[in-house]
mmCIF file with all atom_site columns, C-alpha atoms in Angstrom:
data_model
loop_
_atom_site.group_PDB
_atom_site.id
_atom_site.type_symbol
_atom_site.label_atom_id
_atom_site.label_alt_id
_atom_site.label_comp_id
_atom_site.label_asym_id
_atom_site.label_entity_id
_atom_site.label_seq_id
_atom_site.pdbx_PDB_ins_code
_atom_site.Cartn_x
_atom_site.Cartn_y
_atom_site.Cartn_z
_atom_site.occupancy
_atom_site.B_iso_or_equiv
_atom_site.pdbx_formal_charge
_atom_site.auth_seq_id
_atom_site.auth_comp_id
_atom_site.auth_asym_id
_atom_site.auth_atom_id
_atom_site.pdbx_PDB_model_num
ATOM 1   C CA . GLN X 1 1   ? 38.352 19.203 -49.251 1.00 93.00 ? 1   GLN X CA 1
ATOM 2   C CA . CYS X 1 2   ? 40.751 21.192 -47.055 1.00 96.00 ? 2   CYS X CA 1
ATOM 3   C CA . ASN X 1 3   ? 40.680 24.189 -49.400 1.00 94.00 ? 3   ASN X CA 1
ATOM 4   C CA . GLN X 1 4   ? 36.898 24.206 -49.792 1.00 96.00 ? 4   GLN X CA 1
ATOM 5   C CA . ALA X 1 5   ? 34.437 26.255 -47.756 1.00 96.00 ? 5   ALA X CA 1
ATOM 6   C CA . TYR X 1 6   ? 33.404 24.923 -44.340 1.00 97.00 ? 6   TYR X CA 1
ATOM 7   C CA . ASN X 1 7   ? 31.458 26.070 -41.285 1.00 96.00 ? 7   ASN X CA 1
ATOM 8   C CA . ILE X 1 8   ? 33.028 26.884 -37.914 1.00 96.00 ? 8   ILE X CA 1
ATOM 9   C CA . LEU X 1 9   ? 31.700 25.401 -34.668 1.00 94.00 ? 9   LEU X CA 1
ATOM 10  C CA . ASN X 1 10  ? 33.081 27.457 -31.776 1.00 93.00 ? 10  ASN X CA 1
ATOM 11  C CA . ASP X 1 11  ? 30.231 27.461 -29.256 1.00 88.00 ? 11  ASP X CA 1
ATOM 12  C CA . THR X 1 12  ? 31.571 27.198 -25.697 1.00 85.00 ? 12  THR X CA 1
ATOM 13  C CA . TRP X 1 13  ? 28.834 24.719 -24.755 1.00 83.00 ? 13  TRP X CA 1
ATOM 14  C CA . ARG X 1 14  ? 30.209 22.180 -27.277 1.00 85.00 ? 14  ARG X CA 1
ATOM 15  C CA . LYS X 1 15  ? 33.471 21.640 -25.359 1.00 85.00 ? 15  LYS X CA 1
ATOM 16  C CA . ILE X 1 16  ? 33.579 18.306 -23.531 1.00 81.00 ? 16  ILE X CA 1
ATOM 17  C CA . HIS X 1 17  ? 33.848 18.432 -19.749 1.00 74.00 ? 17  HIS X CA 1
ATOM 18  C CA . TYR X 1 18  ? 33.003 14.999 -18.352 1.00 64.00 ? 18  TYR X CA 1
ATOM 19  C CA . SER X 1 19  ? 30.650 15.369 -15.366 1.00 61.00 ? 19  SER X CA 1
ATOM 20  C CA . PRO X 1 20  ? 29.454 11.979 -14.073 1.00 56.00 ? 20  PRO X CA 1
ATOM 21  C CA . GLY X 1 21  ? 25.858 12.373 -12.937 1.00 53.00 ? 21  GLY X CA 1
ATOM 22  C CA . GLY X 1 22  ? 25.435 15.553 -14.954 1.00 51.00 ? 22  GLY X CA 1
ATOM 23  C CA . ALA X 1 23  ? 26.894 19.041 -14.766 1.00 53.00 ? 23  ALA X CA 1
ATOM 24  C CA . SER X 1 24  ? 25.671 21.147 -11.865 1.00 59.00 ? 24  SER X CA 1
ATOM 25  C CA . SER X 1 25  ? 24.937 24.070 -14.174 1.00 69.00 ? 25  SER X CA 1
ATOM 26  C CA . CYS X 1 26  ? 23.325 22.496 -17.209 1.00 72.00 ? 26  CYS X CA 1
ATOM 27  C CA . SER X 1 27  ? 21.956 24.743 -19.924 1.00 71.00 ? 27  SER X CA 1
ATOM 28  C CA . PHE X 1 28  ? 20.581 21.955 -22.077 1.00 67.00 ? 28  PHE X CA 1
ATOM 29  C CA . LYS X 1 29  ? 20.913 22.590 -25.826 1.00 69.00 ? 29  LYS X CA 1
ATOM 30  C CA . CYS X 1 30  ? 18.372 21.206 -28.262 1.00 67.00 ? 30  CYS X CA 1
ATOM 31  C CA . ARG X 1 31  ? 18.150 21.272 -32.078 1.00 55.00 ? 31  ARG X CA 1
ATOM 32  C CA . ASN X 1 32  ? 21.593 22.785 -32.184 1.00 61.00 ? 32  ASN X CA 1
ATOM 33  C CA . GLY X 1 33  ? 21.637 24.163 -35.706 1.00 67.00 ? 33  GLY X CA 1
ATOM 34  C CA . ILE X 1 34  ? 23.582 21.497 -37.564 1.00 83.00 ? 34  ILE X CA 1
ATOM 35  C CA . SER X 1 35  ? 22.519 20.779 -41.112 1.00 90.00 ? 35  SER X CA 1
ATOM 36  C CA . ALA X 1 36  ? 24.469 18.495 -43.448 1.00 94.00 ? 36  ALA X CA 1
ATOM 37  C CA . GLY X 1 37  ? 27.821 20.059 -44.353 1.00 96.00 ? 37  GLY X CA 1
ATOM 38  C CA . TRP X 1 38  ? 31.538 20.381 -43.620 1.00 98.00 ? 38  TRP X CA 1
ATOM 39  C CA . TYR X 1 39  ? 32.500 21.678 -40.165 1.00 97.00 ? 39  TYR X CA 1
ATOM 40  C CA . ARG X 1 40  ? 35.633 22.586 -38.242 1.00 97.00 ? 40  ARG X CA 1
ATOM 41  C CA . PHE X 1 41  ? 35.628 22.722 -34.451 1.00 96.00 ? 41  PHE X CA 1
ATOM 42  C CA . MET X 1 42  ? 37.605 25.641 -33.052 1.00 96.00 ? 42  MET X CA 1
ATOM 43  C CA . GLU X 1 43  ? 38.211 26.823 -29.480 1.00 94.00 ? 43  GLU X CA 1
ATOM 44  C CA . PRO X 1 44  ? 36.459 27.565 -27.240 1.00 92.00 ? 44  PRO X CA 1
ATOM 45  C CA . ALA X 1 45  ? 34.396 24.595 -28.534 1.00 90.00 ? 45  ALA X CA 1
ATOM 46  C CA . GLY X 1 46  ? 37.339 22.186 -28.630 1.00 92.00 ? 46  GLY X CA 1
ATOM 47  C CA . PHE X 1 47  ? 39.020 20.981 -31.815 1.00 95.00 ? 47  PHE X CA 1
ATOM 48  C CA . LYS X 1 48  ? 38.037 17.388 -32.623 1.00 96.00 ? 48  LYS X CA 1
ATOM 49  C CA . LEU X 1 49  ? 35.389 14.747 -32.134 1.00 96.00 ? 49  LEU X CA 1
ATOM 50  C CA . PRO X 1 50  ? 36.313 12.105 -29.540 1.00 94.00 ? 50  PRO X CA 1
ATOM 51  C CA . ILE X 1 51  ? 37.434 8.737  -30.905 1.00 96.00 ? 51  ILE X CA 1
ATOM 52  C CA . THR X 1 52  ? 36.431 6.775  -27.806 1.00 91.00 ? 52  THR X CA 1
ATOM 53  C CA . GLN X 1 53  ? 33.121 6.572  -26.029 1.00 86.00 ? 53  GLN X CA 1
ATOM 54  C CA . PRO X 1 54  ? 32.637 9.002  -23.128 1.00 77.00 ? 54  PRO X CA 1
ATOM 55  C CA . SER X 1 55  ? 34.171 7.920  -19.848 1.00 70.00 ? 55  SER X CA 1
ATOM 56  C CA . SER X 1 56  ? 30.810 8.488  -18.197 1.00 62.00 ? 56  SER X CA 1
ATOM 57  C CA . PHE X 1 57  ? 27.339 8.638  -19.672 1.00 63.00 ? 57  PHE X CA 1
ATOM 58  C CA . GLY X 1 58  ? 23.928 7.748  -18.428 1.00 59.00 ? 58  GLY X CA 1
ATOM 59  C CA . SER X 1 59  ? 20.528 9.287  -18.619 1.00 60.00 ? 59  SER X CA 1
ATOM 60  C CA . ASN X 1 60  ? 21.350 12.649 -17.044 1.00 61.00 ? 60  ASN X CA 1
ATOM 61  C CA . ASN X 1 61  ? 21.682 15.918 -18.921 1.00 67.00 ? 61  ASN X CA 1
ATOM 62  C CA . CYS X 1 62  ? 25.108 17.466 -19.502 1.00 66.00 ? 62  CYS X CA 1
ATOM 63  C CA . GLU X 1 63  ? 27.348 14.549 -18.519 1.00 62.00 ? 63  GLU X CA 1
ATOM 64  C CA . VAL X 1 64  ? 29.600 15.191 -21.546 1.00 66.00 ? 64  VAL X CA 1
ATOM 65  C CA . CYS X 1 65  ? 28.728 18.699 -22.757 1.00 75.00 ? 65  CYS X CA 1
ATOM 66  C CA . GLN X 1 66  ? 25.645 20.921 -22.571 1.00 70.00 ? 66  GLN X CA 1
ATOM 67  C CA . THR X 1 67  ? 23.242 18.321 -23.963 1.00 73.00 ? 67  THR X CA 1
ATOM 68  C CA . SER X 1 68  ? 22.068 14.835 -23.054 1.00 72.00 ? 68  SER X CA 1
ATOM 69  C CA . VAL X 1 69  ? 23.750 12.715 -25.730 1.00 76.00 ? 69  VAL X CA 1
ATOM 70  C CA . ALA X 1 70  ? 27.154 13.465 -27.282 1.00 78.00 ? 70  ALA X CA 1
ATOM 71  C CA . ALA X 1 71  ? 28.822 12.009 -30.364 1.00 88.00 ? 71  ALA X CA 1
ATOM 72  C CA . TRP X 1 72  ? 32.015 10.006 -30.749 1.00 93.00 ? 72  TRP X CA 1
ATOM 73  C CA . VAL X 1 73  ? 33.726 8.349  -33.750 1.00 97.00 ? 73  VAL X CA 1
ATOM 74  C CA . LYS X 1 74  ? 33.177 4.586  -33.682 1.00 97.00 ? 74  LYS X CA 1
ATOM 75  C CA . GLU X 1 75  ? 36.245 3.796  -35.838 1.00 96.00 ? 75  GLU X CA 1
ATOM 76  C CA . GLY X 1 76  ? 38.402 4.826  -32.872 1.00 96.00 ? 76  GLY X CA 1
ATOM 77  C CA . ARG X 1 77  ? 40.872 6.888  -34.894 1.00 97.00 ? 77  ARG X CA 1
ATOM 78  C CA . ASP X 1 78  ? 41.433 10.278 -36.429 1.00 97.00 ? 78  ASP X CA 1
ATOM 79  C CA . PRO X 1 79  ? 42.276 10.609 -40.118 1.00 98.00 ? 79  PRO X CA 1
ATOM 80  C CA . THR X 1 80  ? 45.962 11.119 -40.846 1.00 97.00 ? 80  THR X CA 1
ATOM 81  C CA . TYR X 1 81  ? 47.285 14.014 -42.870 1.00 97.00 ? 81  TYR X CA 1
ATOM 82  C CA . GLY X 1 82  ? 47.530 13.059 -46.554 1.00 96.00 ? 82  GLY X CA 1
ATOM 83  C CA . GLU X 1 83  ? 45.072 10.173 -46.226 1.00 97.00 ? 83  GLU X CA 1
ATOM 84  C CA . GLY X 1 84  ? 42.221 12.122 -47.765 1.00 97.00 ? 84  GLY X CA 1
ATOM 85  C CA . VAL X 1 85  ? 38.568 11.983 -46.789 1.00 98.00 ? 85  VAL X CA 1
ATOM 86  C CA . ILE X 1 86  ? 37.509 8.911  -44.801 1.00 98.00 ? 86  ILE X CA 1
ATOM 87  C CA . ASN X 1 87  ? 34.012 7.668  -44.010 1.00 98.00 ? 87  ASN X CA 1
ATOM 88  C CA . ILE X 1 88  ? 33.159 7.566  -40.326 1.00 98.00 ? 88  ILE X CA 1
ATOM 89  C CA . ASN X 1 89  ? 30.360 6.148  -38.219 1.00 98.00 ? 89  ASN X CA 1
ATOM 90  C CA . ILE X 1 90  ? 29.248 8.417  -35.418 1.00 95.00 ? 90  ILE X CA 1
ATOM 91  C CA . CYS X 1 91  ? 27.756 6.984  -32.247 1.00 93.00 ? 91  CYS X CA 1
ATOM 92  C CA . PHE X 1 92  ? 25.779 8.823  -29.588 1.00 88.00 ? 92  PHE X CA 1
ATOM 93  C CA . ALA X 1 93  ? 26.240 7.403  -26.077 1.00 84.00 ? 93  ALA X CA 1
ATOM 94  C CA . TRP X 1 94  ? 23.117 7.351  -23.907 1.00 80.00 ? 94  TRP X CA 1
ATOM 95  C CA . ASP X 1 95  ? 21.668 5.460  -20.959 1.00 76.00 ? 95  ASP X CA 1
ATOM 96  C CA . SER X 1 96  ? 24.538 2.934  -20.642 1.00 77.00 ? 96  SER X CA 1
ATOM 97  C CA . ASN X 1 97  ? 24.486 2.233  -24.407 1.00 85.00 ? 97  ASN X CA 1
ATOM 98  C CA . ALA X 1 98  ? 27.682 3.504  -26.065 1.00 86.00 ? 98  ALA X CA 1
ATOM 99  C CA . CYS X 1 99  ? 25.983 3.586  -29.472 1.00 91.00 ? 99  CYS X CA 1
ATOM 100 C CA . ALA X 1 100 ? 22.318 4.289  -28.694 1.00 85.00 ? 100 ALA X CA 1
ATOM 101 C CA . GLY X 1 101 ? 22.071 6.610  -31.696 1.00 85.00 ? 101 GLY X CA 1
ATOM 102 C CA . ARG X 1 102 ? 23.985 6.478  -34.973 1.00 90.00 ? 102 ARG X CA 1
ATOM 103 C CA . ASN X 1 103 ? 24.857 8.737  -37.863 1.00 92.00 ? 103 ASN X CA 1
ATOM 104 C CA . THR X 1 104 ? 27.306 8.631  -40.742 1.00 96.00 ? 104 THR X CA 1
ATOM 105 C CA . GLY X 1 105 ? 29.844 11.272 -41.692 1.00 97.00 ? 105 GLY X CA 1
ATOM 106 C CA . LYS X 1 106 ? 33.262 11.948 -43.151 1.00 98.00 ? 106 LYS X CA 1
ATOM 107 C CA . ALA X 1 107 ? 36.534 13.283 -41.754 1.00 98.00 ? 107 ALA X CA 1
ATOM 108 C CA . VAL X 1 108 ? 39.771 14.644 -43.188 1.00 98.00 ? 108 VAL X CA 1
ATOM 109 C CA . ALA X 1 109 ? 43.007 15.925 -41.643 1.00 98.00 ? 109 ALA X CA 1
ATOM 110 C CA . CYS X 1 110 ? 44.183 19.299 -42.961 1.00 98.00 ? 110 CYS X CA 1
ATOM 111 C CA . LYS X 1 111 ? 46.944 21.818 -42.268 1.00 97.00 ? 111 LYS X CA 1
ATOM 112 C CA . ASP X 1 112 ? 46.494 25.562 -42.003 1.00 94.00 ? 112 ASP X CA 1
ATOM 113 C CA . ASN X 1 113 ? 48.887 28.183 -43.425 1.00 93.00 ? 113 ASN X CA 1
ATOM 114 C CA . SER X 1 114 ? 51.184 27.842 -40.407 1.00 95.00 ? 114 SER X CA 1
ATOM 115 C CA . GLY X 1 115 ? 51.358 24.050 -40.809 1.00 95.00 ? 115 GLY X CA 1
ATOM 116 C CA . SER X 1 116 ? 49.131 23.245 -37.816 1.00 95.00 ? 116 SER X CA 1
ATOM 117 C CA . LEU X 1 117 ? 46.959 20.157 -38.142 1.00 97.00 ? 117 LEU X CA 1
ATOM 118 C CA . PHE X 1 118 ? 43.177 20.453 -37.917 1.00 97.00 ? 118 PHE X CA 1
ATOM 119 C CA . TYR X 1 119 ? 40.228 18.224 -38.755 1.00 98.00 ? 119 TYR X CA 1
ATOM 120 C CA . LEU X 1 120 ? 37.195 18.812 -40.941 1.00 98.00 ? 120 LEU X CA 1
ATOM 121 C CA . TYR X 1 121 ? 34.076 16.727 -40.492 1.00 98.00 ? 121 TYR X CA 1
ATOM 122 C CA . PHE X 1 122 ? 31.137 16.220 -42.796 1.00 98.00 ? 122 PHE X CA 1
ATOM 123 C CA . LEU X 1 123 ? 28.307 16.074 -40.274 1.00 96.00 ? 123 LEU X CA 1
ATOM 124 C CA . ASN X 1 124 ? 24.674 15.255 -40.879 1.00 94.00 ? 124 ASN X CA 1
ATOM 125 C CA . ALA X 1 125 ? 21.844 16.652 -38.792 1.00 90.00 ? 125 ALA X CA 1
ATOM 126 C CA . THR X 1 126 ? 21.465 14.782 -35.517 1.00 86.00 ? 126 THR X CA 1
ATOM 127 C CA . PRO X 1 127 ? 18.587 12.282 -35.437 1.00 79.00 ? 127 PRO X CA 1
ATOM 128 C CA . ASN X 1 128 ? 16.777 14.081 -32.588 1.00 79.00 ? 128 ASN X CA 1
ATOM 129 C CA . CYS X 1 129 ? 16.885 17.042 -30.248 1.00 77.00 ? 129 CYS X CA 1
ATOM 130 C CA . ALA X 1 130 ? 18.995 15.679 -27.399 1.00 76.00 ? 130 ALA X CA 1
ATOM 131 C CA . LEU X 1 131 ? 21.932 14.572 -29.595 1.00 82.00 ? 131 LEU X CA 1
ATOM 132 C CA . ALA X 1 132 ? 24.838 16.936 -30.257 1.00 84.00 ? 132 ALA X CA 1
ATOM 133 C CA . TYR X 1 133 ? 28.322 17.116 -31.710 1.00 90.00 ? 133 TYR X CA 1
ATOM 134 C CA . CYS X 1 134 ? 30.722 18.142 -28.952 1.00 88.00 ? 134 CYS X CA 1
ATOM 135 C CA . ALA X 1 135 ? 34.520 18.306 -29.136 1.00 91.00 ? 135 ALA X CA 1
ATOM 136 C CA . LEU X 1 136 ? 37.635 17.642 -27.125 1.00 90.00 ? 136 LEU X CA 1
ATOM 137 C CA . GLY X 1 137 ? 39.842 20.595 -26.311 1.00 87.00 ? 137 GLY X CA 1
ATOM 138 C CA . SER X 1 138 ? 43.565 20.940 -25.860 1.00 76.00 ? 138 SER X CA 1
#
């Protein structure tokens, strides 16, 4: 999969900045343009989906990124290079429920021409407007 075509997600609003109680300047994103396909997160959006639930989430907008409900990988691990494509379960943390929404996907670890590791994710459309795929940065 690493040598196949994929989409780039590099929207600044997708980068995770934990803000308990909600970010002071929240520009809530809705229906964020994801259709089923392979995606790579790149800065300034961050570079990978989180593998643990958010440290803070509730019912306020923009506690994780610029939406209400952000995704994390329930398996609690990233794929390793050479492992191939793995199936993942994606949870969306909301209103004190770490897995209030669910989706399935795939992930694979790849290396670019310089040998740097990156991740590709097969993401499905989010189940509703307030859910988004946001990424951790370096």
